[in-house]
Coordinates of C-alpha atoms in Angstrom, one line a residue:
X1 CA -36.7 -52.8 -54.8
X2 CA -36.2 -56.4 -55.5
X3 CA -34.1 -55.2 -59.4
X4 CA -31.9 -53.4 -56.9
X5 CA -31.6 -56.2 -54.5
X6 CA -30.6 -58.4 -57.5
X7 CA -27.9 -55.8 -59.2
X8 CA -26.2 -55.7 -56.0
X9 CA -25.9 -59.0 -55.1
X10 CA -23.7 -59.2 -58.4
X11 CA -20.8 -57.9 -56.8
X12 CA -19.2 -61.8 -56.0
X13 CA -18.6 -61.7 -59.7
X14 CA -15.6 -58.8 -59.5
X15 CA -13.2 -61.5 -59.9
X16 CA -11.4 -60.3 -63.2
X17 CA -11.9 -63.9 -64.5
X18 CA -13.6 -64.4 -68.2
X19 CA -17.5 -65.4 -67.2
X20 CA -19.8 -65.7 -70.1
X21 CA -22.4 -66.6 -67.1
X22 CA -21.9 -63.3 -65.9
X23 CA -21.7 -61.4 -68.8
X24 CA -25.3 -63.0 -70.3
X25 CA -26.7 -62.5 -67.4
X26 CA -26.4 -58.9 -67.2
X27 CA -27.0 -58.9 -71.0
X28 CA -30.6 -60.4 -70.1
X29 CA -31.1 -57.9 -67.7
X30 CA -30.0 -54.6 -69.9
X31 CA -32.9 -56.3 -72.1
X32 CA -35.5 -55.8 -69.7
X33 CA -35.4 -52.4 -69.8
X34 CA -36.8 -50.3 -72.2
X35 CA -34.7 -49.8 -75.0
X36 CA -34.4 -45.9 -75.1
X37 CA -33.5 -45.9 -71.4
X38 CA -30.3 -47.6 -71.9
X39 CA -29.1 -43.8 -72.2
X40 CA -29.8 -43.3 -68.7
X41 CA -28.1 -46.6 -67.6
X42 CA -24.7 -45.0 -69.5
X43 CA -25.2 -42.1 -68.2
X44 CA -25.3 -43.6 -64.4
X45 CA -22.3 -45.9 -65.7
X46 CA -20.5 -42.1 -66.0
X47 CA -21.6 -41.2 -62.7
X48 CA -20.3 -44.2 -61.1
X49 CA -16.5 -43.8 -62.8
X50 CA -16.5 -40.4 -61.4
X51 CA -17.5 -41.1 -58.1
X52 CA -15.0 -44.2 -57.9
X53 CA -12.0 -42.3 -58.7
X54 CA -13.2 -39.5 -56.5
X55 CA -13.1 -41.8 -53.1
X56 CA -10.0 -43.0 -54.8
X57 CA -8.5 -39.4 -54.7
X58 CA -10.0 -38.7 -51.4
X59 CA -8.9 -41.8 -49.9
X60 CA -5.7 -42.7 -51.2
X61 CA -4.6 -40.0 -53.6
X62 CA -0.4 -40.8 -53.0
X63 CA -1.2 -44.2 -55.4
X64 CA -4.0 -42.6 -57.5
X65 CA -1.9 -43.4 -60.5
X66 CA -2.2 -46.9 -59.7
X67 CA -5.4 -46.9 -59.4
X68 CA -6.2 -45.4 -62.7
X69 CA -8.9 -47.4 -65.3
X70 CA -7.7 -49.1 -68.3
X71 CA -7.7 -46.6 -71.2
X72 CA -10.5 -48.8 -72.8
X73 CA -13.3 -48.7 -69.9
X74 CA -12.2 -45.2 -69.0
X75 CA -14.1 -43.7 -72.3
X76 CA -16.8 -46.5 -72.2
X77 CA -20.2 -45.5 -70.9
X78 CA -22.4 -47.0 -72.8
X79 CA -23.2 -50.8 -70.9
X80 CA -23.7 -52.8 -74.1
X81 CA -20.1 -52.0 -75.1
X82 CA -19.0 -52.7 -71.4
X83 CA -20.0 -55.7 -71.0
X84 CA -17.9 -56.6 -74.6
X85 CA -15.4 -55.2 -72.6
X86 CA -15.9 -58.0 -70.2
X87 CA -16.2 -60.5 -72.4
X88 CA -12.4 -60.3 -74.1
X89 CA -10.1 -62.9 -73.6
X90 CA -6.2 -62.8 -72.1
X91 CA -4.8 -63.3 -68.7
X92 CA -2.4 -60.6 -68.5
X93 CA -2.8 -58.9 -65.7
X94 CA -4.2 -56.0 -68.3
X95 CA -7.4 -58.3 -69.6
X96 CA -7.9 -59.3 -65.3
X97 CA -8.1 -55.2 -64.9
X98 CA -10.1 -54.9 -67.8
X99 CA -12.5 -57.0 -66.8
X100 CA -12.5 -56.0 -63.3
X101 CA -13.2 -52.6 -63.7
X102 CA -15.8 -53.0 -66.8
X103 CA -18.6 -55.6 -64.8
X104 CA -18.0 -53.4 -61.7
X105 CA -18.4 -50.4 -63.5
X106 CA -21.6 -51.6 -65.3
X107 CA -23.2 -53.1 -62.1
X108 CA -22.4 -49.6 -60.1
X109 CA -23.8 -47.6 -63.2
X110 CA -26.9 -50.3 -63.0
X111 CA -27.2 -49.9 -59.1
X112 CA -27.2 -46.0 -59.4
X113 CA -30.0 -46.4 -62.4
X114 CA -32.6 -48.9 -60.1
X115 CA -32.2 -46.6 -57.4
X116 CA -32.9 -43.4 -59.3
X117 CA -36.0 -45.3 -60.3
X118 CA -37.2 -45.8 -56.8
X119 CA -35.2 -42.3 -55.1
X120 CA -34.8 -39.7 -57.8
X121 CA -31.8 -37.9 -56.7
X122 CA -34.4 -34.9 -57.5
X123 CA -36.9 -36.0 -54.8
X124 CA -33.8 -36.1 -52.0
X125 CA -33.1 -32.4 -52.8
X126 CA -37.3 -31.4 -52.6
X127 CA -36.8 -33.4 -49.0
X128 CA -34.0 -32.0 -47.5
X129 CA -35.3 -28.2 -49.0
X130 CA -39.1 -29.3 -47.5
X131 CA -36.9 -30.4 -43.7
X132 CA -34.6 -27.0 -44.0
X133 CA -38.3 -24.8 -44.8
X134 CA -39.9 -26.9 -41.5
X135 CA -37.1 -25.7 -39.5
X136 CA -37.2 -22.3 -40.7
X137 CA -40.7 -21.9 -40.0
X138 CA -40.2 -23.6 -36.4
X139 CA -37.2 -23.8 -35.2
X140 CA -34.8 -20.8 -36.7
X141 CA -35.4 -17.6 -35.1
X142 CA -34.1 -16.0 -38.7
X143 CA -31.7 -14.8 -36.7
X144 CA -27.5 -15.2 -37.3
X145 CA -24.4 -14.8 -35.6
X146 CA -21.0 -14.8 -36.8
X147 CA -18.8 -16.6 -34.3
X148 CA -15.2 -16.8 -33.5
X149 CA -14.3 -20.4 -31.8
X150 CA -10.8 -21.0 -30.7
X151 CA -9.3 -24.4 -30.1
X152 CA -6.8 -25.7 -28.2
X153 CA -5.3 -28.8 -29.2
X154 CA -3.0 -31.5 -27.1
X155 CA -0.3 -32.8 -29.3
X156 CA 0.5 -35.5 -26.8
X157 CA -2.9 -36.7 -27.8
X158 CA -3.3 -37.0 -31.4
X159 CA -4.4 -33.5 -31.5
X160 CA -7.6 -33.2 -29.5
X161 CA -9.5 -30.6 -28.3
X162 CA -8.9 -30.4 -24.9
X163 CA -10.3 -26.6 -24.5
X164 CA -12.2 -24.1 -26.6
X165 CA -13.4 -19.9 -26.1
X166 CA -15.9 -18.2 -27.8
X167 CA -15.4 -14.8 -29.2
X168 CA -11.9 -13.6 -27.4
X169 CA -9.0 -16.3 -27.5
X170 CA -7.6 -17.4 -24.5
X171 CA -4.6 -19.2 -25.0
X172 CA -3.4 -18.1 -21.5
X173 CA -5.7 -20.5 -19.9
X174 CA -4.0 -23.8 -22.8
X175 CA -0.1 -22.9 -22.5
X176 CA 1.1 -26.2 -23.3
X177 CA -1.4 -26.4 -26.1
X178 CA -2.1 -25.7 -30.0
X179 CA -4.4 -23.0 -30.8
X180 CA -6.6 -22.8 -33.9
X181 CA -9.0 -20.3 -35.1
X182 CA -12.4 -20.8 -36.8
X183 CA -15.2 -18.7 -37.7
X184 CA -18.8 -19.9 -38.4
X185 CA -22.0 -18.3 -39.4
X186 CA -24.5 -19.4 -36.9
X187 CA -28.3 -19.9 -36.4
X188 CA -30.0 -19.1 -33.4
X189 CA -33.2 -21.2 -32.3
X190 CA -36.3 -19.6 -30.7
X191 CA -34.9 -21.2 -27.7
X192 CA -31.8 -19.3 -27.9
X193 CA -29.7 -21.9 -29.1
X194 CA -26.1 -20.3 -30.9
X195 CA -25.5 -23.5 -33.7
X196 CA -24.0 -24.0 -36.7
X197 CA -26.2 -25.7 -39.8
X198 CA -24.7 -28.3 -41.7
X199 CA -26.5 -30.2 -44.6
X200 CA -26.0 -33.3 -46.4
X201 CA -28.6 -34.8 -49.8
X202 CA -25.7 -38.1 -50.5
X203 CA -25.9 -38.7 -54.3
X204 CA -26.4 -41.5 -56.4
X205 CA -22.8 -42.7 -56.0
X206 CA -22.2 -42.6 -52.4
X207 CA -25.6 -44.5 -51.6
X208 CA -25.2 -47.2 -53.9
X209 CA -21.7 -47.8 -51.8
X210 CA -23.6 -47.6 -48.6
X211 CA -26.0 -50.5 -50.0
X212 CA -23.0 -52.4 -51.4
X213 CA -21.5 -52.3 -48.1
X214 CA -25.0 -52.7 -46.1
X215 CA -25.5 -56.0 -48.1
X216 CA -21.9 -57.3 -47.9
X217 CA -21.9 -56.8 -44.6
X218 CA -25.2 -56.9 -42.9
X219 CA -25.9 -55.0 -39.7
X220 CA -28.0 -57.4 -37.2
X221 CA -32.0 -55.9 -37.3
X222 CA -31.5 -53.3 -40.2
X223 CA -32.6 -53.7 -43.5
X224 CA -29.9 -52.9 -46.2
X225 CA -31.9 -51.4 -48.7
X226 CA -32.5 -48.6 -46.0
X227 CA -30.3 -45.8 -46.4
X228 CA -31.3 -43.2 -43.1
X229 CA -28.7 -41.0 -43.3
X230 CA -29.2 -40.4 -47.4
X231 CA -30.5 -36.7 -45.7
X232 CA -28.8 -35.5 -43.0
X233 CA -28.7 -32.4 -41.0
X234 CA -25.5 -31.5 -38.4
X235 CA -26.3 -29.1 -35.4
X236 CA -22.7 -27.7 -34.0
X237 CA -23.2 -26.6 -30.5
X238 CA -21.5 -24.7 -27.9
X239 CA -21.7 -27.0 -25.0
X240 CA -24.1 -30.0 -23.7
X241 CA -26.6 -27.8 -21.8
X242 CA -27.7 -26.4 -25.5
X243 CA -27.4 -30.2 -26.7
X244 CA -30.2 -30.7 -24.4
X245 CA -32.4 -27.7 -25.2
X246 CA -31.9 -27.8 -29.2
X247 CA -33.1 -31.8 -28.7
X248 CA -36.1 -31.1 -27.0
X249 CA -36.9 -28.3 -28.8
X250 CA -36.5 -30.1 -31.8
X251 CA -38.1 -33.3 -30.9
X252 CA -41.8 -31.1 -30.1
X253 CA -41.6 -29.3 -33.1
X254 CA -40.8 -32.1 -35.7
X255 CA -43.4 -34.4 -33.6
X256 CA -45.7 -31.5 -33.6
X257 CA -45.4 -31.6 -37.5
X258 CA -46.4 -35.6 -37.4
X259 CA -42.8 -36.8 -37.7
X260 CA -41.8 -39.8 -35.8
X261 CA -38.1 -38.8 -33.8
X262 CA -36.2 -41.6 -32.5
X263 CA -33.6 -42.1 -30.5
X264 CA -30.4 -43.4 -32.7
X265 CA -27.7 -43.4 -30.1
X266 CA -25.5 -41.3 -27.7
X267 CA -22.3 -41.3 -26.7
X268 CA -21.8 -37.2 -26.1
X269 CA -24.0 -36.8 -23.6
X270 CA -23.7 -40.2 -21.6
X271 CA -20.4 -41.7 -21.1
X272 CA -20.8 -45.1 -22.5
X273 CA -17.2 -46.0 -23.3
X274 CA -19.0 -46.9 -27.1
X275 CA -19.7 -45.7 -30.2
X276 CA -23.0 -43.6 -30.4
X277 CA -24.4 -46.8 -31.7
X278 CA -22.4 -50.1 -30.3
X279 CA -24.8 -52.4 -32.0
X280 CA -22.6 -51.2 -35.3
X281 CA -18.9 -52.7 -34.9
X282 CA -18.0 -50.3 -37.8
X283 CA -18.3 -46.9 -35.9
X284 CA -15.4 -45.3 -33.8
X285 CA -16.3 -44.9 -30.1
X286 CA -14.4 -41.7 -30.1
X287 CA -16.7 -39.7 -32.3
X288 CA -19.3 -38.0 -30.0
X289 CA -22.3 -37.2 -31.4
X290 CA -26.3 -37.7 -30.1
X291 CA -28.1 -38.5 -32.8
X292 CA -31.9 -38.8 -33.5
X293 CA -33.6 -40.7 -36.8
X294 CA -36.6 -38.5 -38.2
X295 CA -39.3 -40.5 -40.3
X296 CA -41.4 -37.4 -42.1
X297 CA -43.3 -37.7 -45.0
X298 CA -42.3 -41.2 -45.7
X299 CA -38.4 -40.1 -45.4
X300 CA -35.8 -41.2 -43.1
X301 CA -33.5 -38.1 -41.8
X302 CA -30.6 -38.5 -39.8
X303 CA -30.2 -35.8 -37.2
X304 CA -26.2 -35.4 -35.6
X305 CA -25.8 -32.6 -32.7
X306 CA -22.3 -33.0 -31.8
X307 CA -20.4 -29.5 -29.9
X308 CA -17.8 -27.5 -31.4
X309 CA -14.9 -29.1 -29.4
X310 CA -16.1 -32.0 -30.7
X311 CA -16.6 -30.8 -34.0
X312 CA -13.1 -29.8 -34.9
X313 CA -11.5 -32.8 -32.9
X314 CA -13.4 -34.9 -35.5
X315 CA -11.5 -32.3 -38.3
X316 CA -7.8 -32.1 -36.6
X317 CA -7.3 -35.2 -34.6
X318 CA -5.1 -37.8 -35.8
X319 CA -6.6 -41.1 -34.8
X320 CA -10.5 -42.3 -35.9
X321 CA -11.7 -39.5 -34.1
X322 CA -11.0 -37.6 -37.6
X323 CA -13.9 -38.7 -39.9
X324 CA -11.0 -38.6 -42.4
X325 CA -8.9 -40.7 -40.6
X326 CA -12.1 -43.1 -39.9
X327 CA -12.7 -43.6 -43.6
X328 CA -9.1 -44.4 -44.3
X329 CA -9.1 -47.4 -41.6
X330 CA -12.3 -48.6 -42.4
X331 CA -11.9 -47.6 -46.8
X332 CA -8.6 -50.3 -46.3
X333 CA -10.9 -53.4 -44.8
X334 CA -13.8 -52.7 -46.5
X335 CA -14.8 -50.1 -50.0
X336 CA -11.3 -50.1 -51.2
X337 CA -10.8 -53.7 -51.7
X338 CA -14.1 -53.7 -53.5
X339 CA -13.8 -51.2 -56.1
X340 CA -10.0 -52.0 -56.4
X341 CA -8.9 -55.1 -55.4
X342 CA -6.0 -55.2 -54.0
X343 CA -4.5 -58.5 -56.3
X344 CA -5.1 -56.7 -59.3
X345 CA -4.1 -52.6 -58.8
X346 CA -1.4 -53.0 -56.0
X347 CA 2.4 -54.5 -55.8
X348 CA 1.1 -55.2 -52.3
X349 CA -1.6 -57.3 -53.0
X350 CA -3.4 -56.0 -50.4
X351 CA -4.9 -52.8 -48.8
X352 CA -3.8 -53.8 -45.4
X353 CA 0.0 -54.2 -45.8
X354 CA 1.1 -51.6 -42.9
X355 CA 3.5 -49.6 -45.2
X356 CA 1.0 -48.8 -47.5
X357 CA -1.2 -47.8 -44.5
X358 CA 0.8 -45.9 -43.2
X359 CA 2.2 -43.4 -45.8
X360 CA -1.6 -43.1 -46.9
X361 CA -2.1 -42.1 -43.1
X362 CA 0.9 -39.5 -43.1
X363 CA -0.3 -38.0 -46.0
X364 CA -3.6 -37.3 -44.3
X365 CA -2.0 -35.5 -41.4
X366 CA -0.4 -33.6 -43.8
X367 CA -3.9 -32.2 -45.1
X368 CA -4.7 -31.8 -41.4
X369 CA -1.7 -28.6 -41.3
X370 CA -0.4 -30.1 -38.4
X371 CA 3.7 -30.7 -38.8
X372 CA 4.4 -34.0 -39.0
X373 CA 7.5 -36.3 -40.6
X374 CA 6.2 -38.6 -43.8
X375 CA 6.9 -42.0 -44.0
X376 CA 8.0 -44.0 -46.9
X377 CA 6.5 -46.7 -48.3
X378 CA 9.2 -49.5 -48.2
X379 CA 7.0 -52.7 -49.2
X380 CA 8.0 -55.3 -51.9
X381 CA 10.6 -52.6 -53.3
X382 CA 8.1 -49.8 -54.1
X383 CA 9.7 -46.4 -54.6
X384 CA 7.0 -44.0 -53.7

C-alpha cells in the first residue's frame, strides 16, 4: 500500500520541465522490482494510454486532435525507454509535451501495476460475480419482466422528468411535455420488487484516477487509498414505496450473510436540499439516489437505488443532473487539467475558459438527441 501511496504522490512532477531528480528517481524505483516484471509495468503503461485518451474522447471529443500524444510516447510502452523519453532536452513546446505525457504516462502505468499487486483486476470480477450469485440466491425471485417506461420531459427545465407510465404511454396526462420511450429487462425480488440490475467492476485505469483525485484532493475522514465504489451495483425502481422495501429487504439478507450495510447518504427519499452525501463538495445535489456501503468478505460495495424518473433525468437532462453533464463540469476543474494540462495542449491555456466550455457542453446535448443550436468556440481566434 505504501509503493502505491509513493507512485501517486509523483504527480507534482507533471510539469514538462527537464528533471533528472525526477527521472532517477523513478529509475530507482523500476529497479526494485523484479526484473522480468518490468513486462507487466509496460503492459499497465499501455493500459493507462488507452484509458487517457478514452476520458479524453468521452469528455471532450470536439478537441481530441489536440489532445493527441506526441508520435514518440504514443508507441512507447516499455517504462525504461519512457523515462529516456523524459529525459531529452528542448523547450519547444514539442520537448514540454514530450515530457509531460512520458512521466505521466509512466507513473499512471506504475500506479495501475501497484495496484494490480494489491487488487488484481481478476479478484474485482470473482467479487462482484460472488455479490450478483448472493443476490440470486436471496434476493432475485429468478423471475423477469420486460418493461415499457415512458417519460415525459419539461424543456423549460433542462429536460427533466417531470412524469413517467409504465406499460401504456400517457402522453395525454404531459401535453406540454417531451415524451421518450425505454424498455428494460427487469428483476423481480421475493418481495415483489419490479427493478432494473445494473453492474459496475471499475478497471485499473478508472481507479487509479479516483486515487489520483482522492489524494489531490482529500475528502475530510476518508482514506484515499479506499476505493468503495470500485464494485457497484444500481437498483432502478418504480417509485419510493419499492425504494423502501428493496432496502430493507436488502439490508436483512446481506446482514444475514455477515455483511456490514451502511448507510452512505440520501437525498431521494428525504428532501435535504444536498447531495446524497453533503460532506463531499464534489457531488451534484440534483442527482437522487439512496445509497448504502456493503463491507462483505473484506470488500467495499457501493449500493445506488435511484427510480426510473430519476434514472433517465440523470441520462437526458441538461444540467449536472446528467452524470455526463457532471463529469464535464467537474473533468474541466479537476482530471482534465491533470492528464492534459491546459498550458501545454490548449490555445486557451486553460480548461475553464467559458467558450471552450461551452461548445464541449453543446456537443453533449447533442449526444443527448434533444434539438439544440451549437455554439462556436470563439476564444483567442480558434476556428473550431
Amino acid at each position: 500500500m505504501e509503493r502505491l501511496k509513493e507512485v501517486l504522490s509523483w504527480n507534482k512532477d507533471w510539469t514538462g520541465l527537464r528533471d533528472p531528480f525526477a527521472t532517477r528517481k523513478r529509475k530507482n524505483y523500476l529497479e526494485s522490482i523484479e526484473a522480468k516484471k518490468i513486462k507487466h509495468v509496460a503492459s499497465r503503461v499501455a493500459d493507462a494510454r488507452e484509458g487517457r485518451m478514452h476520458l479524453a474522447k468521452e469528455i471532450a471529443w470536439p478537441i481530441v486532435d489536440e489532445l493527441e500524444m506526441i508520435g514518440e510516447v504514443l508507441v512507447t510502452s516499455n517504462p525504461l525507454a519512457l523515462l529516456r523519453l523524459a529525459d531529452k532536452a528542448g523547450d519547444d513546446r514539442l520537448h514540454l509535451r514530450q515530457r509531460f505525457e512520458s512521466v505521466c504516462l509512466f507513473d499512471l502505468g506504475l500506479a495501475g501495476f501497484e495496484l494490480e499487486r494489491l487488487d488484481p483486476m481478476r479478484r474485482v470480477e470473482d467479487d462482484v460475480r460472488a455479490m450478483i450469485s448472493l443476490l440470486d440466491a436471496l434476493v432475485f425471485s429468478g423471475a423477469t419482466a420486460g418493461l415499457d417506461v415512458h417519460t415525459y420531459h419539461d424543456a423549460d427545465d433542462v429536460y427533466r422528468v417531470k412524469g413517467i407510465s409504465y406499460g401504456a404511454a400517457t402522453p395525454e396526462k404531459y401535453p406540454n411535455l417531451a415524451p421518450r420511450k425505454h424498455y428494460s429487462l427487469c428483476r423481480i425480488t421475493n418481495k415483489g420488487v419490479t427493478l432494473r440490475f445494473e453492474v459496475r467492476a471499475k478497471d485499473r485505469f478508472r481507479t487509479v484516477v479516483k486515487l489520483l483525485k482522492q489524494a489531490v484532493w482529500p475528502k475530510e475522514g476518508q482514506d484515499p487509498l479506499v476505493v468503495k465504489d470500485r464494485c457497484g451495483f444500481k437498483f432502478v425502481v418504480q417509485d419510493l414505496e419499492a425504494v423502501k422495501t428493496l432496502v430493507d429487504e436488502l439490508r436483512w439478507n446481506l446482514e444475514a450473510c455477515d455483511a456490514v450495510v451502511l448507510a452512505d447518504g440520501d437525498n431521494l427519499t428525504v428532501d435535504t436540499g444536498t447531495a446524497a452525501d453533503p460532506s463531499n463538495p464534489r457531488s451534484s445535489k440534483k442527482y437522487k439516489k439512496k445509497q448504502l456501503a456493503v463491507f462483505w468478505h473484506e470488500r467495499w460495495y457501493e449500493f445506488q437505488i435511484v427510480t426510473f424518473a430519476h434514472y433517465y433525468s440523470a441520462r437526458y437532462s441538461l444540467d449536472e443532473e446528467n452524470h455526463v453533464i457532471y463529469k464535464l463540469q467537474q473533468g474541466g476543474k479537476d482530471v482534465l487539467p491533470m492528464l492534459f494540462r491546459g498550458d501545454l495542449y490548449l490555445e486557451e491555456g486553460r480548461w475553464d475558459d467559458p467558450d471552450l466550455q461551452k461548445m464541449l457542453y453543446d456537443r453533449q446535448l447533442e449526444n443527448l438527441g434533444w434539438f439544440h443550436q451549437r455554439q462556436k468556440r470563439n476564444g483567442n481566434g480558434s476556428k473550431h
